Each structure stands twice: as C-alpha cells, then as structure tokens.
mmCIF file of C-alpha atoms in Angstrom:
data_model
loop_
_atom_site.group_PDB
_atom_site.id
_atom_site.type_symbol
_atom_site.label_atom_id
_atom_site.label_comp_id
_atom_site.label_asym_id
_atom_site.label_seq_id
_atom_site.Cartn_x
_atom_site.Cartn_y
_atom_site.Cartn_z
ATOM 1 C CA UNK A 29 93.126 125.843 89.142
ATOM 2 C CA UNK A 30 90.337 128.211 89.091
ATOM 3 C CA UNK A 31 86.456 127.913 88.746
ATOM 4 C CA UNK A 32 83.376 130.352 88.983
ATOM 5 C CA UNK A 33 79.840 130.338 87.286
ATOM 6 C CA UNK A 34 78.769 131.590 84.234
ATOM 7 C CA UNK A 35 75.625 133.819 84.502
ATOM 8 C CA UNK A 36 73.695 134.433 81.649
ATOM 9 C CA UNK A 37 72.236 138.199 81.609
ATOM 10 C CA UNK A 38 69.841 140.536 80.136
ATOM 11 C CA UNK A 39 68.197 137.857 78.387
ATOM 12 C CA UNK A 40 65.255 139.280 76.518
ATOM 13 C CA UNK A 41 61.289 137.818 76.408
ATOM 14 C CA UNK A 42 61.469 136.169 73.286
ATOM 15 C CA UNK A 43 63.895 133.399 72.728
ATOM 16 C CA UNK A 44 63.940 134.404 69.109
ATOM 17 C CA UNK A 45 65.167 137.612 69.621
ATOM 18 C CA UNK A 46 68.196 135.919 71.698
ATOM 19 C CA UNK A 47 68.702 133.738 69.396
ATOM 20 C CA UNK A 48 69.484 136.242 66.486
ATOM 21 C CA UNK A 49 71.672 138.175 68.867
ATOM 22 C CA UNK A 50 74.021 135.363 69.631
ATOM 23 C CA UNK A 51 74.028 134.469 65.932
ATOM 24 C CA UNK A 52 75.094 137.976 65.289
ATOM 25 C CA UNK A 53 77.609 137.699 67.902
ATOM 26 C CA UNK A 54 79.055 134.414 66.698
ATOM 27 C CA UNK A 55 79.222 135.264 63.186
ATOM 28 C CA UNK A 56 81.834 138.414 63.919
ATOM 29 C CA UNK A 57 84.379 135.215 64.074
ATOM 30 C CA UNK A 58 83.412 134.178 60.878
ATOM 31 C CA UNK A 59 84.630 135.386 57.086
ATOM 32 C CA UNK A 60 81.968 136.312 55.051
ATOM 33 C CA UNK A 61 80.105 133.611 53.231
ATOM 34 C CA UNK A 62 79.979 131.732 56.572
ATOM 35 C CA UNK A 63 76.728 129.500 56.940
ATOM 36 C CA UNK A 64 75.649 128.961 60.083
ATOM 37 C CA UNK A 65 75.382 124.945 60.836
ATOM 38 C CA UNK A 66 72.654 122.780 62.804
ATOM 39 C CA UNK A 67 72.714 119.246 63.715
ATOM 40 C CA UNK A 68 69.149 117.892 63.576
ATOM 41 C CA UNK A 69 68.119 114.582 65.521
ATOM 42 C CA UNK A 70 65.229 112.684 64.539
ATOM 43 C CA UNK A 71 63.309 109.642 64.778
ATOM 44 C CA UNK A 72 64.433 106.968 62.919
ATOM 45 C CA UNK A 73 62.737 103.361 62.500
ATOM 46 C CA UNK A 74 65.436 101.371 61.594
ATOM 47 C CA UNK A 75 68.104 103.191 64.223
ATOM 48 C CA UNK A 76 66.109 104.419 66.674
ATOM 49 C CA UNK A 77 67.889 108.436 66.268
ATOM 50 C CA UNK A 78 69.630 109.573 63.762
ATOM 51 C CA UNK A 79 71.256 112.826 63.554
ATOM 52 C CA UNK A 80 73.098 114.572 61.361
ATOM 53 C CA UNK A 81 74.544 118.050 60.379
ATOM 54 C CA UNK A 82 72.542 120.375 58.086
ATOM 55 C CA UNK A 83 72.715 123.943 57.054
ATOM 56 C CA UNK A 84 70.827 126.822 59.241
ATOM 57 C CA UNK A 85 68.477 128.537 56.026
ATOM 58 C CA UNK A 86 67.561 131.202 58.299
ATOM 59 C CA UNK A 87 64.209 131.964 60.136
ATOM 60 C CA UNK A 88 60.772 131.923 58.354
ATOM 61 C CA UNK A 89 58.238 134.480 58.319
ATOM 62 C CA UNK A 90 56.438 133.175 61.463
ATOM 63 C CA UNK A 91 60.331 133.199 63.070
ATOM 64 C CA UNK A 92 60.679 129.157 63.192
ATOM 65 C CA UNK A 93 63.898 127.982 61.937
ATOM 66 C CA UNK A 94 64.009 126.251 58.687
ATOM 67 C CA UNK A 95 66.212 123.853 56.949
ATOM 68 C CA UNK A 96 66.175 122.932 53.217
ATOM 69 C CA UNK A 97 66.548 118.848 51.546
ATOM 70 C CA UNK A 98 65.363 116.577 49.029
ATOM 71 C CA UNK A 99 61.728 114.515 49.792
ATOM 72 C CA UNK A 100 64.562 111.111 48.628
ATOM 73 C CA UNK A 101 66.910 111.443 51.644
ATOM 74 C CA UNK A 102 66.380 109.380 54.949
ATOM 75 C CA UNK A 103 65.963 113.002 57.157
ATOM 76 C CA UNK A 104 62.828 114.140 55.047
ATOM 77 C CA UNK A 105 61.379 110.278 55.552
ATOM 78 C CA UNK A 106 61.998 110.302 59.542
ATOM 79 C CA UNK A 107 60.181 113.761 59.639
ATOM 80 C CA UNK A 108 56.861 112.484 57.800
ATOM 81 C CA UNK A 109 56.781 109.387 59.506
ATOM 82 C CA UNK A 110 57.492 111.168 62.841
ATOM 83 C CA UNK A 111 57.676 115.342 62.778
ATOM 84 C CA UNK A 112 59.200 115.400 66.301
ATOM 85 C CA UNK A 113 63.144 116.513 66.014
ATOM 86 C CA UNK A 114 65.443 118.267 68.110
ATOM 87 C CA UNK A 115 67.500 121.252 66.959
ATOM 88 C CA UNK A 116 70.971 122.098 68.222
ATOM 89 C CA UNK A 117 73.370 124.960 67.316
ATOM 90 C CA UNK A 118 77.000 125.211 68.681
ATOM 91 C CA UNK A 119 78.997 128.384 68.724
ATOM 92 C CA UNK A 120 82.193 128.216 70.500
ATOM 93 C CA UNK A 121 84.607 131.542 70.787
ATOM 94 C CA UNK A 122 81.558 134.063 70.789
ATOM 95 C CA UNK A 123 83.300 137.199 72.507
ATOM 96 C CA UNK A 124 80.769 138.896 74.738
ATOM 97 C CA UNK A 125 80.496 142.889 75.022
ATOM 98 C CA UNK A 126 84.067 142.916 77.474
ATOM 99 C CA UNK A 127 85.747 140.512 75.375
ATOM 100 C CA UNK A 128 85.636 137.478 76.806
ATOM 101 C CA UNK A 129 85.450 134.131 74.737
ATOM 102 C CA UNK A 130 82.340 132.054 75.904
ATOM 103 C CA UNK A 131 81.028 128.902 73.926
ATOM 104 C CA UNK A 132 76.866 129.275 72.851
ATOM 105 C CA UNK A 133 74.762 125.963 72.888
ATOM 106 C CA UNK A 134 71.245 126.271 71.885
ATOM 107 C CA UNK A 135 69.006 123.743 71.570
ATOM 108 C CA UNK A 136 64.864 123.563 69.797
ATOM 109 C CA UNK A 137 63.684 120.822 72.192
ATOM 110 C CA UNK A 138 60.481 118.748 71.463
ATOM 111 C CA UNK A 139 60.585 120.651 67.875
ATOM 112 C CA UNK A 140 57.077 119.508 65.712
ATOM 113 C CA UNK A 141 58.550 119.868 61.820
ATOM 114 C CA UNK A 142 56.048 121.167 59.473
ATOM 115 C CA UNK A 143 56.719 121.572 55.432
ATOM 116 C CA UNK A 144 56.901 124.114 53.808
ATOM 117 C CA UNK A 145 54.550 125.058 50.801
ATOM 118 C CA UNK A 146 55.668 124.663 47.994
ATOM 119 C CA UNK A 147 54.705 127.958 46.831
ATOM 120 C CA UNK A 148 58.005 128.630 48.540
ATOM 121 C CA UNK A 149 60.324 126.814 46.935
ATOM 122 C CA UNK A 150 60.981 128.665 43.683
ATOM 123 C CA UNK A 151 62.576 131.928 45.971
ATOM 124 C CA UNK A 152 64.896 129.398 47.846
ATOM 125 C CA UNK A 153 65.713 127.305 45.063
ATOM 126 C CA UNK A 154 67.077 130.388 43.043
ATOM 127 C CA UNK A 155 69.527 131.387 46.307
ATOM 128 C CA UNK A 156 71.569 128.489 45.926
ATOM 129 C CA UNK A 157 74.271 127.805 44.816
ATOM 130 C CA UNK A 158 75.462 126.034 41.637
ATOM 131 C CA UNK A 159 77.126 123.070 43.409
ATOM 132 C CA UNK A 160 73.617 122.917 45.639
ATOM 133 C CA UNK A 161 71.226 122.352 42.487
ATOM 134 C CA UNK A 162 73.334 120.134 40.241
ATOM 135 C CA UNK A 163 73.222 117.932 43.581
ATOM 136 C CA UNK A 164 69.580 118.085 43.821
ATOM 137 C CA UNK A 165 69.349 116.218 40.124
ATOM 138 C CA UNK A 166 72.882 113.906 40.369
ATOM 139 C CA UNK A 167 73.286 112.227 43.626
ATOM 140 C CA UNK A 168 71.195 109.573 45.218
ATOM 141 C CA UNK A 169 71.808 110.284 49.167
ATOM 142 C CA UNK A 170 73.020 107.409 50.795
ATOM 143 C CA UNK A 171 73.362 104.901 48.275
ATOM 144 C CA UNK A 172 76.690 103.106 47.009
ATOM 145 C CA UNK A 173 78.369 105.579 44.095
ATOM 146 C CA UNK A 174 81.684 104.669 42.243
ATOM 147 C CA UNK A 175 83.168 107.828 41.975
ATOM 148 C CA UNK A 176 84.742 108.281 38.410
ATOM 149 C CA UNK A 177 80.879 107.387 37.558
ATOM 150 C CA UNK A 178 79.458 110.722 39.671
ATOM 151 C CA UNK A 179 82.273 112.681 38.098
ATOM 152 C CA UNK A 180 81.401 111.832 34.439
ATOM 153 C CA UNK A 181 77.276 112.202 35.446
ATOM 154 C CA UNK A 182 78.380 115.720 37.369
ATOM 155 C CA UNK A 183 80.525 116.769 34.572
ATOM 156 C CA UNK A 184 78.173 116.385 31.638
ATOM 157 C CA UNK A 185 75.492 118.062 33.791
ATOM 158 C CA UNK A 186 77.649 121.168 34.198
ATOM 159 C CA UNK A 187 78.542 121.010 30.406
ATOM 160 C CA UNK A 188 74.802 120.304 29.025
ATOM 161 C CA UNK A 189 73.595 123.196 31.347
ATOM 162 C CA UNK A 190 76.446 125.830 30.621
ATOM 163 C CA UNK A 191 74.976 129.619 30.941
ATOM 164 C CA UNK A 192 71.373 127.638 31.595
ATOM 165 C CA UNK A 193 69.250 128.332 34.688
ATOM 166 C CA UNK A 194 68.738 124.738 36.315
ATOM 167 C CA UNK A 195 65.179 123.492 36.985
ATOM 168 C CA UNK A 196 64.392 123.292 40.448
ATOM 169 C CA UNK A 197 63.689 119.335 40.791
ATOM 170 C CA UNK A 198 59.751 118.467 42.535
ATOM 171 C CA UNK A 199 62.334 116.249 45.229
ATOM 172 C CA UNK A 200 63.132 119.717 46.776
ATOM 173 C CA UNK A 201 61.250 120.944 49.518
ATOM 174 C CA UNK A 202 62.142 122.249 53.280
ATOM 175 C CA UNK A 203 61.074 121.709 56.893
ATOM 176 C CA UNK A 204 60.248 124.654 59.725
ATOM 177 C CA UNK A 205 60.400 123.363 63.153
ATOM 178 C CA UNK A 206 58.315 124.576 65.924
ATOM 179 C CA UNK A 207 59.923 123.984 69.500
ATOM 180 C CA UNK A 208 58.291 123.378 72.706
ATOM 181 C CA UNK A 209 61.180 124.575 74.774
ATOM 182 C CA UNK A 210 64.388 126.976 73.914
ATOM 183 C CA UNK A 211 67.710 126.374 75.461
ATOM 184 C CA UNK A 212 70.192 127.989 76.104
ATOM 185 C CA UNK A 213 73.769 127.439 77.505
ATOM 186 C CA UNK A 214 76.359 129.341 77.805
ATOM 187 C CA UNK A 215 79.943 128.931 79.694
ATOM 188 C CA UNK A 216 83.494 130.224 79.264
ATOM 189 C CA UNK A 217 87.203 128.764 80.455
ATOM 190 C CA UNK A 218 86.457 126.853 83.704
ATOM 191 C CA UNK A 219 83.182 127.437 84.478
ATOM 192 C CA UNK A 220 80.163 126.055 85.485
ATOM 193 C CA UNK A 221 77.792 126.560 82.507
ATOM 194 C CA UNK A 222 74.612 128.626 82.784
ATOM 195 C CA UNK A 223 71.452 128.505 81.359
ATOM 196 C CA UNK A 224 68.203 129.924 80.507
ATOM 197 C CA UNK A 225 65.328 128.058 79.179
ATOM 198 C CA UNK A 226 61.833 129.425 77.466
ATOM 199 C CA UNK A 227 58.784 127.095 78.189
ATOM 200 C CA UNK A 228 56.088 127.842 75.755
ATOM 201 C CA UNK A 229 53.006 127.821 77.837
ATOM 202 C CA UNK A 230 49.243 127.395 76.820
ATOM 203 C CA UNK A 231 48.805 130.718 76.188
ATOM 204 C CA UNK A 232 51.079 130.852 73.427
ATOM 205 C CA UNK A 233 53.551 133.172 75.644
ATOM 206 C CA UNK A 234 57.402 131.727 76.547
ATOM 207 C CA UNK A 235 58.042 131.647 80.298
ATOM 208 C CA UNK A 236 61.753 132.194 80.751
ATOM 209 C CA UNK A 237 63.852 130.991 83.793
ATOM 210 C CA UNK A 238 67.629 129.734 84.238
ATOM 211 C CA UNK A 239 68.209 126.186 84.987
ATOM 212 C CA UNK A 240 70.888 124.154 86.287
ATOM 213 C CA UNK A 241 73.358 122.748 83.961
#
C-alpha cells in the first residue's frame, strides 16, 4: 500500500484560464465530436435540489459558462424562481505533462444564473444538431410518453421537414452562470487530493489559495 499528496502547480490568476487548460487536457482522451458534460444542481421547490446532467456549450463572451434548454423543462423553472446553482465538471484520466493519469473535479460554487438575450439564440440554435431541434418542437420533458406515439410524432416531423431548415421554437433559450468561488481538485492513484480555490473578492479580482480536501 502506498500513499502521498497530490499538489496542484503552476496554477495561473484566473480560474478561467485553468479551466480551459484542463479542458484541453482532458479532451486529448476524447474522439472528436466529444462534448464536454456538466451536472448542474439547483433549487427545487418541490425536492428541495435537483440535479441533473447537461451539456457544457462553451464559455460566453464575458468567459461565464453557459448551458442551453427549453423555458418548459423543470431546470429553466428552478433557475427563475431561484438563479443560485452549482456547477460541477468531472474529468477522470487527464494525463499531466509526465504522463501521469490524475482525475479533474471542478466545481462553480454559489453560481447566480443569468439568461441569455435572446438576440443570441438564432447563432446557437443553427449549431445544433438535427436530433437537438426536432426535440425542441416534439418532446414534452418530463411528462408520461407512449413510445410508438413519439416515434410516429418524430417521424412525420423528420419527413414534413426533409431538406427544410427547422424554426428555432420561442421555448429555447440558455443560462450563463456567474460563480462566487472556483474549485478545483485534483488527485491521482492513492492520493490525498489537492486543491486550489479562487474567491472572488469585492474588487472584482479572484484570490487564489489551496485548500484542504
């Protein structure tokens, strides 16, 4: 049996930057086409949390992270009754520079979720895919479907709009989310994980230091 600690280094001032490098990193494991996922925890009145696993859209133009849905589904009702969420991305097997295999945790903590205008929404409706928008117009999140039903609805969809561009539907929207605090963890075969942690201060500026796991 063996143990020793896992030390997180050269860790630069902004926890966006860091965040895009171990991204980078974790994708090399990845085919292409690989989309990064998130699982997103919210505030929920009827469950207390909920989370759930969404898709990483990438960073907006003020570098918050973003994630697309439909203004029908139970996550975009939590966020407008409640915009405060929490954020976390795993990446295990992410070699580092002499090839070792360490597992990435990063975590958006105290995130406020703000929406997106909808001046945006044409350019990110026309990136997705054709499974994506027929989804957007056929399925009713979370309610009881009878399958041979969604196939025939899905089916005549994809027939009626054949060599058609599909209408972005007003449902569609997306959330940036704007953390208090950046974690992150990182720890390889038995260790003790490591990590560093950016406290946005009242200045605007991120303090960094590593805490105990």
């Amino acid at each position: 049996m063996t143990s020793s600690l896992a030390k997180i280094e050269d860790f630069p001032s902004d926890p966006v930057e860091f965040f895009k490098k171990i991204l980078q990193e974790a994708a090399k494991g990845h085919p292409d086409g690989f989309v990064q996922e998130m699982n997103l925890a919210t505030v929920d009145e009827e469950f207390g949390v909920l989370n759930r696993t969404v898709l990483y859209r990438g960073l907006t133009q003020d570098n918050c992270v973003f994630y697309i849905t439909h203004r029908y589904v139970r996550n975009f009702k939590n966020l407008r009754a409640n915009p405060k969420a929490c954020i976390t991305f795993y990446m295990p097997d992410v070699k580092d520079g002499a090839g070792n295999q360490n597992t990435w945790q990063v975590r958006l903590i105290g995130a406020t979720a703000v929406e997106l205008a909808q001046s945006e929404m044409d350019a990110l409706w026309a990136k997705e895919n054709l499974a994506a928008q027929i989804r957007g117009h056929i399925c009713p999140c979370g309610e009881p479907i009878n399958y041979d039903d969604l196939k025939a609805k899905h089916d005549q969809f994809l027939q009626d709009h054949r060599g058609k561009s599909i209408e972005r539907p007003a449902s569609y929207t997306a959330w940036k989310f704007q953390p208090q605090r950046w974690d992150f963890l990182k720890v390889g075969l038995d260790q003790i994980a490591d990590r560093v942690q950016y406290r946005l201060q009242k200045d605007g500026k991120w303090a960094s230091m590593h805490v105990s796991t």
